[in-house]
Amino acid sequence: MPNRQDVAIVRELAARVAEIAALPVQESKRALWRKLNGLRPERPMVMIDQVCWNEMNVDDELTLRCTDKECRGYEEYLRRTLFQWKHFPVDMVVEPFVRVPKAIRNTGFGVHVQEETVVTDPTNSVVGHQFINQFRSEEDVEKIRMPQVSHDAAETDRRLAVAHELFDGILEVRPWGADPYLSLWDPISTWMGVENALYAMVDQPELIHKILRRMTEGYLCMLEQLEQQGLLCHSQSLIHCTGAYTDELPAAGFNPDKPRTKDIWMFGLAQMLSTVSPEMFKEFEVDYASRICERFGLVYYGCCDPLDRKMKQVRMIPRVRKVSMSPWVDEQRGAAEIGRDFVYSRKPNPALLAGPAFHEEQVREHLLATKEACRRNGCPLEYILKDISTVCYQPQRLFEWGRIAMEVACES
């Protein structure tokens, strides 16, 4: 069990988080997210995630003081929550509970990434990758194994015991099951390298189809095991950096001890297919991802991939509610294609925070252009600033971005 000093540090931080979580504004924000996710928004919503935390430590607010590794994990979560609420809260919701991950063992597909990396900033987790191609012939598909899922109940109980000691009387402790991340193409990009995989789609299409078929079966097999063993999460607050609050989930017949895929959100994406044609996107992504997505209650689709020219195909994917509009889309075309049918999930360009200087009016114009495109086409809108690799060690840039975004979102 943690030492007394670590317990005291964590409980003091947890008490500050609990005070914030009890504020009425938290439920007001949840209500706004529910309206947006129900396609009847009151206003655009704003989130900031995937922050370059290595550049954020203002006045030692993020400096960890616990000695125990487990306590340091909770301390980091609490300090970041407090820091974000203080400096760039936008539409984040601070919850009155702590999630404790269940000890779920997943063998995965059995393919180990072979790569070389390049580090440009030793304090930043963002690195360059060069991946080695491990799939050169159809025989190599046998390397992909069916995932096997199991639960270490004793380890889960141990984790919960620690969490109860740290948080009882302050924050609720919630066991947290698997929140599935089921991209087909993100793993392939690391197994083959992006360029090799793209060439193989043209030169060896059957190889790629065999990989995709095997991965799809593997994901479906994994989901069956998670359902049967009661190891899925439920009641998500976030789905891919955006608020997941909704009146439509869980589905009828929900049992919190045995959540089903249809009770939760999932997110899908095929970022490395950004440059392929809509027809190839359907053939090599939509036809496979749809088999996975149809199992879920709601789906957030897309990430950095520009989807403004592929909405016809995105519409074929079951359960989609939010569609990512990355910095590389034609915003007018994307808004016209989305209309009132989905949430227009705009990813503002994080490069505006990474240049030699920060220009407030440039940020405002960037956000207003999106808002006008969505107004013209009746699109429910959210701004999700993410993939923030650097702010040039000037945290104030991120604070200012948040202030500007909320002004734009709340202006009539």
mmCIF file of C-alpha atoms in Angstrom:
data_model
loop_
_atom_site.group_PDB
_atom_site.id
_atom_site.type_symbol
_atom_site.label_atom_id
_atom_site.label_comp_id
_atom_site.label_asym_id
_atom_site.label_seq_id
_atom_site.Cartn_x
_atom_site.Cartn_y
_atom_site.Cartn_z
ATOM 1 C CA MET A 1 0.000 0.000 0.000
ATOM 2 C CA PRO A 2 1.157 3.615 -0.595
ATOM 3 C CA ASN A 3 3.095 5.475 2.083
ATOM 4 C CA ARG A 4 1.362 8.115 4.192
ATOM 5 C CA GLN A 5 2.979 11.062 2.453
ATOM 6 C CA ASP A 6 1.873 9.874 -0.995
ATOM 7 C CA VAL A 7 -1.653 9.259 0.279
ATOM 8 C CA ALA A 8 -1.783 12.780 1.716
ATOM 9 C CA ILE A 9 -0.595 14.344 -1.569
ATOM 10 C CA VAL A 10 -3.132 12.467 -3.672
ATOM 11 C CA ARG A 11 -6.033 13.068 -1.298
ATOM 12 C CA GLU A 12 -5.341 16.795 -1.154
ATOM 13 C CA LEU A 13 -5.382 17.012 -4.959
ATOM 14 C CA ALA A 14 -8.471 14.787 -5.130
ATOM 15 C CA ALA A 15 -10.300 17.085 -2.711
ATOM 16 C CA ARG A 16 -9.612 20.052 -5.000
ATOM 17 C CA VAL A 17 -10.881 18.077 -8.013
ATOM 18 C CA ALA A 18 -13.983 17.007 -6.071
ATOM 19 C CA GLU A 19 -14.845 20.644 -5.317
ATOM 20 C CA ILE A 20 -14.669 21.465 -9.021
ATOM 21 C CA ALA A 21 -16.629 18.340 -9.994
ATOM 22 C CA ALA A 22 -19.461 19.422 -7.672
ATOM 23 C CA LEU A 23 -19.954 22.773 -9.411
ATOM 24 C CA PRO A 24 -23.313 23.111 -11.234
ATOM 25 C CA VAL A 25 -21.478 24.041 -14.440
ATOM 26 C CA GLN A 26 -20.405 20.416 -14.866
ATOM 27 C CA GLU A 27 -23.953 19.213 -15.395
ATOM 28 C CA SER A 28 -24.631 22.219 -17.599
ATOM 29 C CA LYS A 29 -21.731 21.155 -19.827
ATOM 30 C CA ARG A 30 -22.941 17.556 -19.903
ATOM 31 C CA ALA A 31 -26.365 18.813 -21.035
ATOM 32 C CA LEU A 32 -24.763 20.836 -23.833
ATOM 33 C CA TRP A 33 -22.828 17.767 -25.010
ATOM 34 C CA ARG A 34 -26.011 15.679 -24.986
ATOM 35 C CA LYS A 35 -27.748 18.260 -27.160
ATOM 36 C CA LEU A 36 -24.863 18.362 -29.622
ATOM 37 C CA ASN A 37 -24.607 14.575 -29.798
ATOM 38 C CA GLY A 38 -28.376 14.428 -30.354
ATOM 39 C CA LEU A 39 -27.934 16.748 -33.373
ATOM 40 C CA ARG A 40 -29.829 19.580 -31.697
ATOM 41 C CA PRO A 41 -26.987 21.799 -30.484
ATOM 42 C CA GLU A 42 -27.380 24.916 -28.393
ATOM 43 C CA ARG A 43 -23.966 26.212 -29.543
ATOM 44 C CA PRO A 44 -20.660 24.837 -30.873
ATOM 45 C CA MET A 45 -18.672 22.887 -28.270
ATOM 46 C CA VAL A 46 -14.932 23.156 -27.642
ATOM 47 C CA MET A 47 -12.382 20.618 -26.399
ATOM 48 C CA ILE A 48 -8.589 20.612 -26.051
ATOM 49 C CA ASP A 49 -6.767 17.278 -25.779
ATOM 50 C CA GLN A 50 -3.468 15.570 -26.599
ATOM 51 C CA VAL A 51 -1.547 18.450 -25.061
ATOM 52 C CA CYS A 52 2.240 18.847 -25.086
ATOM 53 C CA TRP A 53 2.349 18.511 -21.316
ATOM 54 C CA ASN A 54 6.145 18.621 -21.317
ATOM 55 C CA GLU A 55 5.850 22.343 -22.157
ATOM 56 C CA MET A 56 3.092 23.218 -19.696
ATOM 57 C CA ASN A 57 4.650 23.214 -16.227
ATOM 58 C CA VAL A 58 3.860 26.739 -15.046
ATOM 59 C CA ASP A 59 5.056 27.522 -11.491
ATOM 60 C CA ASP A 60 5.603 23.813 -10.769
ATOM 61 C CA GLU A 61 1.849 23.138 -10.959
ATOM 62 C CA LEU A 62 2.551 19.843 -12.744
ATOM 63 C CA THR A 63 5.630 18.748 -10.790
ATOM 64 C CA LEU A 64 5.034 15.291 -9.310
ATOM 65 C CA ARG A 65 5.868 14.781 -5.644
ATOM 66 C CA CYS A 66 4.759 11.208 -4.934
ATOM 67 C CA THR A 67 7.381 8.453 -4.812
ATOM 68 C CA ASP A 68 5.221 5.381 -5.496
ATOM 69 C CA LYS A 69 4.717 4.710 -9.238
ATOM 70 C CA GLU A 70 0.994 3.999 -8.907
ATOM 71 C CA CYS A 71 0.429 7.121 -6.829
ATOM 72 C CA ARG A 72 2.388 9.190 -9.335
ATOM 73 C CA GLY A 73 0.010 8.031 -12.063
ATOM 74 C CA TYR A 74 -2.996 9.283 -10.119
ATOM 75 C CA GLU A 75 -1.130 12.440 -9.101
ATOM 76 C CA GLU A 76 -0.333 13.227 -12.726
ATOM 77 C CA TYR A 77 -3.985 12.763 -13.744
ATOM 78 C CA LEU A 78 -5.211 15.012 -10.925
ATOM 79 C CA ARG A 79 -2.614 17.735 -11.490
ATOM 80 C CA ARG A 80 -3.352 17.831 -15.215
ATOM 81 C CA THR A 81 -7.086 18.017 -14.526
ATOM 82 C CA LEU A 82 -6.593 20.933 -12.136
ATOM 83 C CA PHE A 83 -4.181 22.650 -14.526
ATOM 84 C CA GLN A 84 -6.521 22.378 -17.486
ATOM 85 C CA TRP A 85 -9.509 23.559 -15.467
ATOM 86 C CA LYS A 86 -7.514 26.599 -14.342
ATOM 87 C CA HIS A 87 -5.887 27.565 -17.632
ATOM 88 C CA PHE A 88 -7.859 26.166 -20.612
ATOM 89 C CA PRO A 89 -11.079 24.467 -19.453
ATOM 90 C CA VAL A 90 -13.178 25.240 -22.554
ATOM 91 C CA ASP A 91 -16.001 22.620 -22.475
ATOM 92 C CA MET A 92 -14.233 19.919 -20.452
ATOM 93 C CA VAL A 93 -16.277 18.169 -17.764
ATOM 94 C CA VAL A 94 -14.603 17.356 -14.441
ATOM 95 C CA GLU A 95 -16.086 14.108 -13.152
ATOM 96 C CA PRO A 96 -16.680 13.236 -9.460
ATOM 97 C CA PHE A 97 -15.039 9.840 -9.857
ATOM 98 C CA VAL A 98 -11.769 8.144 -10.703
ATOM 99 C CA ARG A 99 -11.625 5.328 -13.241
ATOM 100 C CA VAL A 100 -9.498 2.332 -12.266
ATOM 101 C CA PRO A 101 -8.600 0.171 -15.302
ATOM 102 C CA LYS A 102 -9.428 -3.493 -14.925
ATOM 103 C CA ALA A 103 -6.423 -5.793 -15.373
ATOM 104 C CA ILE A 104 -7.405 -7.049 -18.816
ATOM 105 C CA ARG A 105 -4.887 -9.202 -20.639
ATOM 106 C CA ASN A 106 -5.057 -9.107 -24.421
ATOM 107 C CA THR A 107 -2.588 -11.022 -26.563
ATOM 108 C CA GLY A 108 -3.344 -8.760 -29.533
ATOM 109 C CA PHE A 109 -2.501 -9.839 -33.065
ATOM 110 C CA GLY A 110 0.925 -11.197 -32.163
ATOM 111 C CA VAL A 111 2.824 -8.951 -34.591
ATOM 112 C CA HIS A 112 5.606 -6.983 -32.927
ATOM 113 C CA VAL A 113 6.524 -3.638 -34.458
ATOM 114 C CA GLN A 114 10.018 -3.381 -35.886
ATOM 115 C CA GLU A 115 11.138 0.218 -36.254
ATOM 116 C CA GLU A 116 13.774 2.879 -35.959
ATOM 117 C CA THR A 117 12.923 6.115 -34.158
ATOM 118 C CA VAL A 118 14.299 9.638 -34.202
ATOM 119 C CA VAL A 119 13.929 11.986 -31.222
ATOM 120 C CA THR A 120 13.932 15.748 -31.784
ATOM 121 C CA ASP A 121 12.952 16.851 -28.254
ATOM 122 C CA PRO A 122 13.928 14.441 -25.467
ATOM 123 C CA THR A 123 11.168 15.817 -23.188
ATOM 124 C CA ASN A 124 8.436 15.153 -25.771
ATOM 125 C CA SER A 125 6.806 11.759 -26.379
ATOM 126 C CA VAL A 126 6.333 12.628 -30.078
ATOM 127 C CA VAL A 127 9.059 10.883 -32.099
ATOM 128 C CA GLY A 128 9.759 10.020 -35.735
ATOM 129 C CA HIS A 129 9.255 6.409 -36.878
ATOM 130 C CA GLN A 130 10.629 4.292 -39.704
ATOM 131 C CA PHE A 131 8.834 0.956 -39.793
ATOM 132 C CA ILE A 132 10.174 -2.316 -41.200
ATOM 133 C CA ASN A 133 7.867 -4.172 -43.629
ATOM 134 C CA GLN A 134 6.897 -7.560 -42.162
ATOM 135 C CA PHE A 135 4.243 -8.451 -44.789
ATOM 136 C CA ARG A 136 5.792 -9.036 -48.185
ATOM 137 C CA SER A 137 3.781 -12.103 -49.305
ATOM 138 C CA GLU A 138 0.423 -13.705 -48.602
ATOM 139 C CA GLU A 139 2.165 -16.344 -46.472
ATOM 140 C CA ASP A 140 3.066 -13.590 -44.009
ATOM 141 C CA VAL A 141 -0.624 -13.160 -43.147
ATOM 142 C CA GLU A 142 -0.246 -16.237 -40.920
ATOM 143 C CA LYS A 143 1.715 -14.020 -38.536
ATOM 144 C CA ILE A 144 -1.588 -12.426 -37.471
ATOM 145 C CA ARG A 145 -3.068 -14.303 -34.502
ATOM 146 C CA MET A 146 -6.554 -14.142 -33.056
ATOM 147 C CA PRO A 147 -6.536 -12.010 -29.885
ATOM 148 C CA GLN A 148 -7.152 -13.854 -26.630
ATOM 149 C CA VAL A 149 -8.687 -11.879 -23.758
ATOM 150 C CA SER A 150 -8.526 -12.733 -20.064
ATOM 151 C CA HIS A 151 -9.003 -10.964 -16.761
ATOM 152 C CA ASP A 152 -6.622 -10.950 -13.814
ATOM 153 C CA ALA A 153 -9.274 -10.458 -11.138
ATOM 154 C CA ALA A 154 -6.745 -10.478 -8.300
ATOM 155 C CA GLU A 155 -4.802 -7.620 -9.878
ATOM 156 C CA THR A 156 -8.007 -5.670 -10.463
ATOM 157 C CA ASP A 157 -8.915 -6.122 -6.783
ATOM 158 C CA ARG A 158 -5.452 -4.905 -5.775
ATOM 159 C CA ARG A 159 -5.766 -1.809 -7.948
ATOM 160 C CA LEU A 160 -9.199 -1.070 -6.507
ATOM 161 C CA ALA A 161 -7.930 -1.497 -2.934
ATOM 162 C CA VAL A 162 -5.209 1.090 -3.574
ATOM 163 C CA ALA A 163 -7.694 3.465 -5.191
ATOM 164 C CA HIS A 164 -10.134 3.137 -2.282
ATOM 165 C CA GLU A 165 -7.393 4.012 0.179
ATOM 166 C CA LEU A 166 -6.496 7.068 -1.883
ATOM 167 C CA PHE A 167 -9.964 8.364 -2.765
ATOM 168 C CA ASP A 168 -12.652 7.041 -0.385
ATOM 169 C CA GLY A 169 -14.738 9.855 1.040
ATOM 170 C CA ILE A 170 -13.571 12.236 -1.702
ATOM 171 C CA LEU A 171 -14.066 10.775 -5.198
ATOM 172 C CA GLU A 172 -16.004 7.687 -6.249
ATOM 173 C CA VAL A 173 -13.857 4.766 -7.403
ATOM 174 C CA ARG A 174 -15.114 3.155 -10.620
ATOM 175 C CA PRO A 175 -13.721 -0.042 -12.165
ATOM 176 C CA TRP A 176 -13.122 0.693 -15.857
ATOM 177 C CA GLY A 177 -13.354 -1.921 -18.598
ATOM 178 C CA ALA A 178 -11.953 -1.930 -22.122
ATOM 179 C CA ASP A 179 -12.684 1.150 -24.238
ATOM 180 C CA PRO A 180 -12.035 -0.409 -27.667
ATOM 181 C CA TYR A 181 -9.701 1.224 -30.171
ATOM 182 C CA LEU A 182 -10.155 -0.821 -33.346
ATOM 183 C CA SER A 183 -8.367 0.842 -36.246
ATOM 184 C CA LEU A 184 -7.423 -1.492 -39.080
ATOM 185 C CA TRP A 185 -4.911 0.809 -40.718
ATOM 186 C CA ASP A 186 -2.992 2.241 -37.773
ATOM 187 C CA PRO A 187 -1.548 -1.204 -36.934
ATOM 188 C CA ILE A 188 -0.888 -1.982 -40.624
ATOM 189 C CA SER A 189 1.075 1.259 -40.953
ATOM 190 C CA THR A 190 3.387 0.078 -38.167
ATOM 191 C CA TRP A 191 3.670 -3.492 -39.484
ATOM 192 C CA MET A 192 4.515 -2.496 -43.050
ATOM 193 C CA GLY A 193 5.290 1.220 -43.176
ATOM 194 C CA VAL A 194 2.838 3.596 -44.830
ATOM 195 C CA GLU A 195 4.524 3.741 -48.220
ATOM 196 C CA ASN A 196 4.894 -0.038 -48.479
ATOM 197 C CA ALA A 197 1.248 -0.580 -47.528
ATOM 198 C CA LEU A 198 -0.001 1.967 -50.066
ATOM 199 C CA TYR A 199 2.014 0.383 -52.861
ATOM 200 C CA ALA A 200 0.730 -3.056 -51.821
ATOM 201 C CA MET A 201 -2.878 -1.876 -52.220
ATOM 202 C CA VAL A 202 -2.086 -1.442 -55.930
ATOM 203 C CA ASP A 203 0.527 -4.155 -56.541
ATOM 204 C CA GLN A 204 -0.696 -6.840 -54.098
ATOM 205 C CA PRO A 205 -4.365 -6.090 -53.364
ATOM 206 C CA GLU A 206 -5.159 -9.668 -52.323
ATOM 207 C CA LEU A 207 -2.412 -9.530 -49.700
ATOM 208 C CA ILE A 208 -4.017 -6.426 -48.196
ATOM 209 C CA HIS A 209 -7.500 -7.968 -48.369
ATOM 210 C CA LYS A 210 -6.274 -11.064 -46.545
ATOM 211 C CA ILE A 211 -4.692 -8.913 -43.835
ATOM 212 C CA LEU A 212 -7.895 -6.892 -43.463
ATOM 213 C CA ARG A 213 -10.119 -9.969 -43.360
ATOM 214 C CA ARG A 214 -7.981 -11.563 -40.677
ATOM 215 C CA MET A 215 -7.819 -8.377 -38.606
ATOM 216 C CA THR A 216 -11.573 -7.851 -38.857
ATOM 217 C CA GLU A 217 -12.230 -11.395 -37.667
ATOM 218 C CA GLY A 218 -9.709 -10.830 -34.887
ATOM 219 C CA TYR A 219 -11.413 -7.658 -33.694
ATOM 220 C CA LEU A 220 -14.847 -9.289 -33.775
ATOM 221 C CA CYS A 221 -13.473 -12.265 -31.847
ATOM 222 C CA MET A 222 -11.960 -9.909 -29.286
ATOM 223 C CA LEU A 223 -15.255 -8.034 -28.842
ATOM 224 C CA GLU A 224 -17.130 -11.289 -28.272
ATOM 225 C CA GLN A 225 -14.699 -12.211 -25.510
ATOM 226 C CA LEU A 226 -14.926 -8.786 -23.872
ATOM 227 C CA GLU A 227 -18.718 -8.968 -23.891
ATOM 228 C CA GLN A 228 -18.884 -12.525 -22.574
ATOM 229 C CA GLN A 229 -16.478 -11.769 -19.738
ATOM 230 C CA GLY A 230 -18.108 -8.450 -18.798
ATOM 231 C CA LEU A 231 -14.923 -6.545 -19.547
ATOM 232 C CA LEU A 232 -16.193 -3.663 -21.682
ATOM 233 C CA CYS A 233 -16.432 -0.143 -20.304
ATOM 234 C CA HIS A 234 -19.675 1.805 -20.226
ATOM 235 C CA SER A 235 -20.849 5.378 -19.619
ATOM 236 C CA GLN A 236 -17.961 6.999 -21.478
ATOM 237 C CA SER A 237 -17.240 10.676 -20.842
ATOM 238 C CA LEU A 238 -15.032 10.989 -23.920
ATOM 239 C CA ILE A 239 -14.783 9.360 -27.314
ATOM 240 C CA HIS A 240 -11.641 10.257 -29.234
ATOM 241 C CA CYS A 241 -11.089 13.582 -27.424
ATOM 242 C CA THR A 242 -14.711 14.716 -27.610
ATOM 243 C CA GLY A 243 -17.627 14.634 -25.191
ATOM 244 C CA ALA A 244 -19.503 11.328 -25.356
ATOM 245 C CA TYR A 245 -22.545 12.270 -23.272
ATOM 246 C CA THR A 246 -25.756 11.115 -24.934
ATOM 247 C CA ASP A 247 -29.359 10.253 -24.147
ATOM 248 C CA GLU A 248 -29.228 7.367 -26.641
ATOM 249 C CA LEU A 249 -26.860 5.066 -24.757
ATOM 250 C CA PRO A 250 -26.835 2.577 -23.185
ATOM 251 C CA ALA A 251 -29.254 0.498 -25.252
ATOM 252 C CA ALA A 252 -32.372 -1.188 -23.881
ATOM 253 C CA GLY A 253 -31.599 -4.171 -21.670
ATOM 254 C CA PHE A 254 -28.326 -2.711 -20.384
ATOM 255 C CA ASN A 255 -26.630 -4.556 -17.530
ATOM 256 C CA PRO A 256 -23.747 -2.595 -15.952
ATOM 257 C CA ASP A 257 -22.070 -5.852 -14.942
ATOM 258 C CA LYS A 258 -22.046 -7.040 -18.561
ATOM 259 C CA PRO A 259 -21.903 -4.093 -20.967
ATOM 260 C CA ARG A 260 -22.355 -4.802 -24.667
ATOM 261 C CA THR A 261 -20.832 -3.102 -27.664
ATOM 262 C CA LYS A 262 -24.238 -1.619 -28.500
ATOM 263 C CA ASP A 263 -24.168 0.198 -25.158
ATOM 264 C CA ILE A 264 -21.090 2.279 -25.989
ATOM 265 C CA TRP A 265 -19.333 4.496 -28.524
ATOM 266 C CA MET A 266 -16.396 3.455 -30.646
ATOM 267 C CA PHE A 267 -14.208 5.446 -33.015
ATOM 268 C CA GLY A 268 -12.877 4.446 -36.400
ATOM 269 C CA LEU A 269 -10.270 5.991 -38.675
ATOM 270 C CA ALA A 270 -8.042 5.237 -41.637
ATOM 271 C CA GLN A 271 -5.569 8.098 -41.537
ATOM 272 C CA MET A 272 -3.047 6.588 -43.916
ATOM 273 C CA LEU A 273 -5.721 6.262 -46.626
ATOM 274 C CA SER A 274 -5.909 10.057 -46.931
ATOM 275 C CA THR A 275 -4.473 9.969 -50.448
ATOM 276 C CA VAL A 276 -6.417 7.026 -51.900
ATOM 277 C CA SER A 277 -9.529 7.434 -54.056
ATOM 278 C CA PRO A 278 -13.040 7.235 -52.581
ATOM 279 C CA GLU A 279 -13.459 3.886 -54.378
ATOM 280 C CA MET A 280 -10.338 2.416 -52.770
ATOM 281 C CA PHE A 281 -11.379 3.890 -49.426
ATOM 282 C CA LYS A 282 -14.620 1.922 -49.677
ATOM 283 C CA GLU A 283 -12.895 -1.260 -50.829
ATOM 284 C CA PHE A 284 -10.094 -1.291 -48.272
ATOM 285 C CA GLU A 285 -11.695 0.432 -45.271
ATOM 286 C CA VAL A 286 -15.471 0.916 -45.339
ATOM 287 C CA ASP A 287 -16.318 -2.675 -46.313
ATOM 288 C CA TYR A 288 -14.322 -3.996 -43.348
ATOM 289 C CA ALA A 289 -14.800 -1.289 -40.720
ATOM 290 C CA SER A 290 -18.575 -1.445 -41.235
ATOM 291 C CA ARG A 291 -18.644 -5.006 -39.867
ATOM 292 C CA ILE A 292 -17.090 -3.711 -36.655
ATOM 293 C CA CYS A 293 -18.982 -0.428 -36.384
ATOM 294 C CA GLU A 294 -22.400 -2.030 -36.816
ATOM 295 C CA ARG A 295 -21.993 -3.709 -33.432
ATOM 296 C CA PHE A 296 -21.721 -0.429 -31.529
ATOM 297 C CA GLY A 297 -24.265 2.085 -30.284
ATOM 298 C CA LEU A 298 -22.665 5.180 -31.813
ATOM 299 C CA VAL A 299 -19.526 5.835 -33.841
ATOM 300 C CA TYR A 300 -17.120 8.740 -34.136
ATOM 301 C CA TYR A 301 -15.402 8.433 -37.511
ATOM 302 C CA GLY A 302 -12.166 9.965 -38.739
ATOM 303 C CA CYS A 303 -9.139 11.760 -37.352
ATOM 304 C CA CYS A 304 -6.447 13.514 -39.408
ATOM 305 C CA ASP A 305 -7.740 11.947 -42.636
ATOM 306 C CA PRO A 306 -9.531 14.512 -44.871
ATOM 307 C CA LEU A 307 -13.038 13.160 -45.436
ATOM 308 C CA ASP A 308 -14.687 16.030 -47.314
ATOM 309 C CA ARG A 309 -14.400 14.085 -50.604
ATOM 310 C CA LYS A 310 -15.379 10.740 -49.075
ATOM 311 C CA MET A 311 -18.624 11.450 -47.259
ATOM 312 C CA LYS A 312 -20.601 9.257 -49.649
ATOM 313 C CA GLN A 313 -18.530 6.328 -48.397
ATOM 314 C CA VAL A 314 -18.548 7.457 -44.741
ATOM 315 C CA ARG A 315 -22.340 7.444 -44.893
ATOM 316 C CA MET A 316 -22.184 3.709 -45.642
ATOM 317 C CA ILE A 317 -20.613 3.043 -42.222
ATOM 318 C CA PRO A 318 -23.280 2.085 -39.646
ATOM 319 C CA ARG A 319 -23.958 4.116 -36.485
ATOM 320 C CA VAL A 320 -21.835 7.140 -37.394
ATOM 321 C CA ARG A 321 -22.800 10.244 -35.422
ATOM 322 C CA LYS A 322 -19.688 12.452 -35.560
ATOM 323 C CA VAL A 323 -17.359 12.932 -38.514
ATOM 324 C CA SER A 324 -13.886 14.426 -38.214
ATOM 325 C CA MET A 325 -13.062 17.377 -40.435
ATOM 326 C CA SER A 326 -9.267 17.661 -40.274
ATOM 327 C CA PRO A 327 -7.118 20.718 -41.038
ATOM 328 C CA TRP A 328 -6.736 19.424 -44.606
ATOM 329 C CA VAL A 329 -10.384 19.494 -45.713
ATOM 330 C CA ASP A 330 -12.198 21.985 -47.862
ATOM 331 C CA GLU A 331 -14.469 23.245 -45.099
ATOM 332 C CA GLN A 332 -17.293 24.410 -47.347
ATOM 333 C CA ARG A 333 -17.443 21.075 -49.164
ATOM 334 C CA GLY A 334 -17.248 19.138 -45.883
ATOM 335 C CA ALA A 335 -20.071 21.159 -44.353
ATOM 336 C CA ALA A 336 -22.248 20.751 -47.439
ATOM 337 C CA GLU A 337 -21.668 16.989 -47.385
ATOM 338 C CA ILE A 338 -22.384 16.625 -43.653
ATOM 339 C CA GLY A 339 -25.392 18.935 -43.439
ATOM 340 C CA ARG A 340 -27.601 18.234 -40.425
ATOM 341 C CA ASP A 341 -26.974 14.489 -40.451
ATOM 342 C CA PHE A 342 -23.793 14.325 -38.357
ATOM 343 C CA VAL A 343 -21.750 16.420 -35.973
ATOM 344 C CA TYR A 344 -19.113 18.365 -37.897
ATOM 345 C CA SER A 345 -16.115 17.578 -35.686
ATOM 346 C CA ARG A 346 -13.633 20.244 -36.700
ATOM 347 C CA LYS A 347 -9.955 19.753 -35.901
ATOM 348 C CA PRO A 348 -8.484 23.278 -35.963
ATOM 349 C CA ASN A 349 -4.906 23.417 -37.161
ATOM 350 C CA PRO A 350 -2.485 23.058 -34.190
ATOM 351 C CA ALA A 351 0.264 24.546 -36.363
ATOM 352 C CA LEU A 352 -1.195 27.969 -35.501
ATOM 353 C CA LEU A 353 0.230 27.455 -32.009
ATOM 354 C CA ALA A 354 3.632 26.223 -33.208
ATOM 355 C CA GLY A 355 4.958 29.030 -35.408
ATOM 356 C CA PRO A 356 7.539 31.721 -34.638
ATOM 357 C CA ALA A 357 4.739 33.937 -33.250
ATOM 358 C CA PHE A 358 1.151 33.481 -32.083
ATOM 359 C CA HIS A 359 -1.396 35.618 -33.935
ATOM 360 C CA GLU A 360 -4.737 35.946 -32.150
ATOM 361 C CA GLU A 361 -6.613 37.256 -35.177
ATOM 362 C CA GLN A 362 -5.372 34.412 -37.353
ATOM 363 C CA VAL A 363 -6.758 31.916 -34.830
ATOM 364 C CA ARG A 364 -10.067 33.759 -34.619
ATOM 365 C CA GLU A 365 -10.467 33.920 -38.404
ATOM 366 C CA HIS A 366 -9.625 30.199 -38.654
ATOM 367 C CA LEU A 367 -12.390 29.341 -36.174
ATOM 368 C CA LEU A 368 -14.921 31.778 -37.621
ATOM 369 C CA ALA A 369 -14.475 30.310 -41.100
ATOM 370 C CA THR A 370 -15.559 26.929 -39.745
ATOM 371 C CA LYS A 371 -18.497 28.400 -37.857
ATOM 372 C CA GLU A 372 -19.745 30.222 -40.945
ATOM 373 C CA ALA A 373 -19.476 27.106 -43.130
ATOM 374 C CA CYS A 374 -21.479 25.130 -40.579
ATOM 375 C CA ARG A 375 -24.051 27.893 -40.113
ATOM 376 C CA ARG A 376 -24.627 28.023 -43.856
ATOM 377 C CA ASN A 377 -25.217 24.266 -44.008
ATOM 378 C CA GLY A 378 -26.955 23.704 -40.674
ATOM 379 C CA CYS A 379 -24.168 21.498 -39.281
ATOM 380 C CA PRO A 380 -23.939 20.733 -35.568
ATOM 381 C CA LEU A 381 -20.378 21.851 -34.748
ATOM 382 C CA GLU A 382 -17.617 21.037 -32.309
ATOM 383 C CA TYR A 383 -14.016 22.282 -32.238
ATOM 384 C CA ILE A 384 -11.501 19.664 -31.071
ATOM 385 C CA LEU A 385 -7.960 21.028 -30.784
ATOM 386 C CA LYS A 386 -5.623 18.022 -30.553
ATOM 387 C CA ASP A 387 -2.253 16.669 -31.714
ATOM 388 C CA ILE A 388 -0.578 19.644 -30.051
ATOM 389 C CA SER A 389 3.058 18.612 -30.425
ATOM 390 C CA THR A 390 4.463 21.985 -29.355
ATOM 391 C CA VAL A 391 3.545 25.527 -28.371
ATOM 392 C CA CYS A 392 7.226 26.523 -28.535
ATOM 393 C CA TYR A 393 7.386 26.340 -24.736
ATOM 394 C CA GLN A 394 4.913 29.210 -24.455
ATOM 395 C CA PRO A 395 1.906 27.728 -22.588
ATOM 396 C CA GLN A 396 0.093 31.061 -22.763
ATOM 397 C CA ARG A 397 -0.558 30.363 -26.456
ATOM 398 C CA LEU A 398 -2.768 27.415 -25.528
ATOM 399 C CA PHE A 399 -4.535 29.426 -22.826
ATOM 400 C CA GLU A 400 -5.246 32.172 -25.348
ATOM 401 C CA TRP A 401 -6.462 29.701 -27.958
ATOM 402 C CA GLY A 402 -8.979 28.348 -25.459
ATOM 403 C CA ARG A 403 -10.221 31.845 -24.592
ATOM 404 C CA ILE A 404 -10.617 32.795 -28.261
ATOM 405 C CA ALA A 405 -12.381 29.522 -29.131
ATOM 406 C CA MET A 406 -14.928 29.967 -26.348
ATOM 407 C CA GLU A 407 -15.604 33.539 -27.466
ATOM 408 C CA VAL A 408 -16.235 32.313 -31.009
ATOM 409 C CA ALA A 409 -18.402 29.394 -29.826
ATOM 410 C CA CYS A 410 -20.570 31.562 -27.579
ATOM 411 C CA GLU A 411 -21.032 34.482 -29.968
ATOM 412 C CA SER A 412 -24.512 34.530 -31.487
#
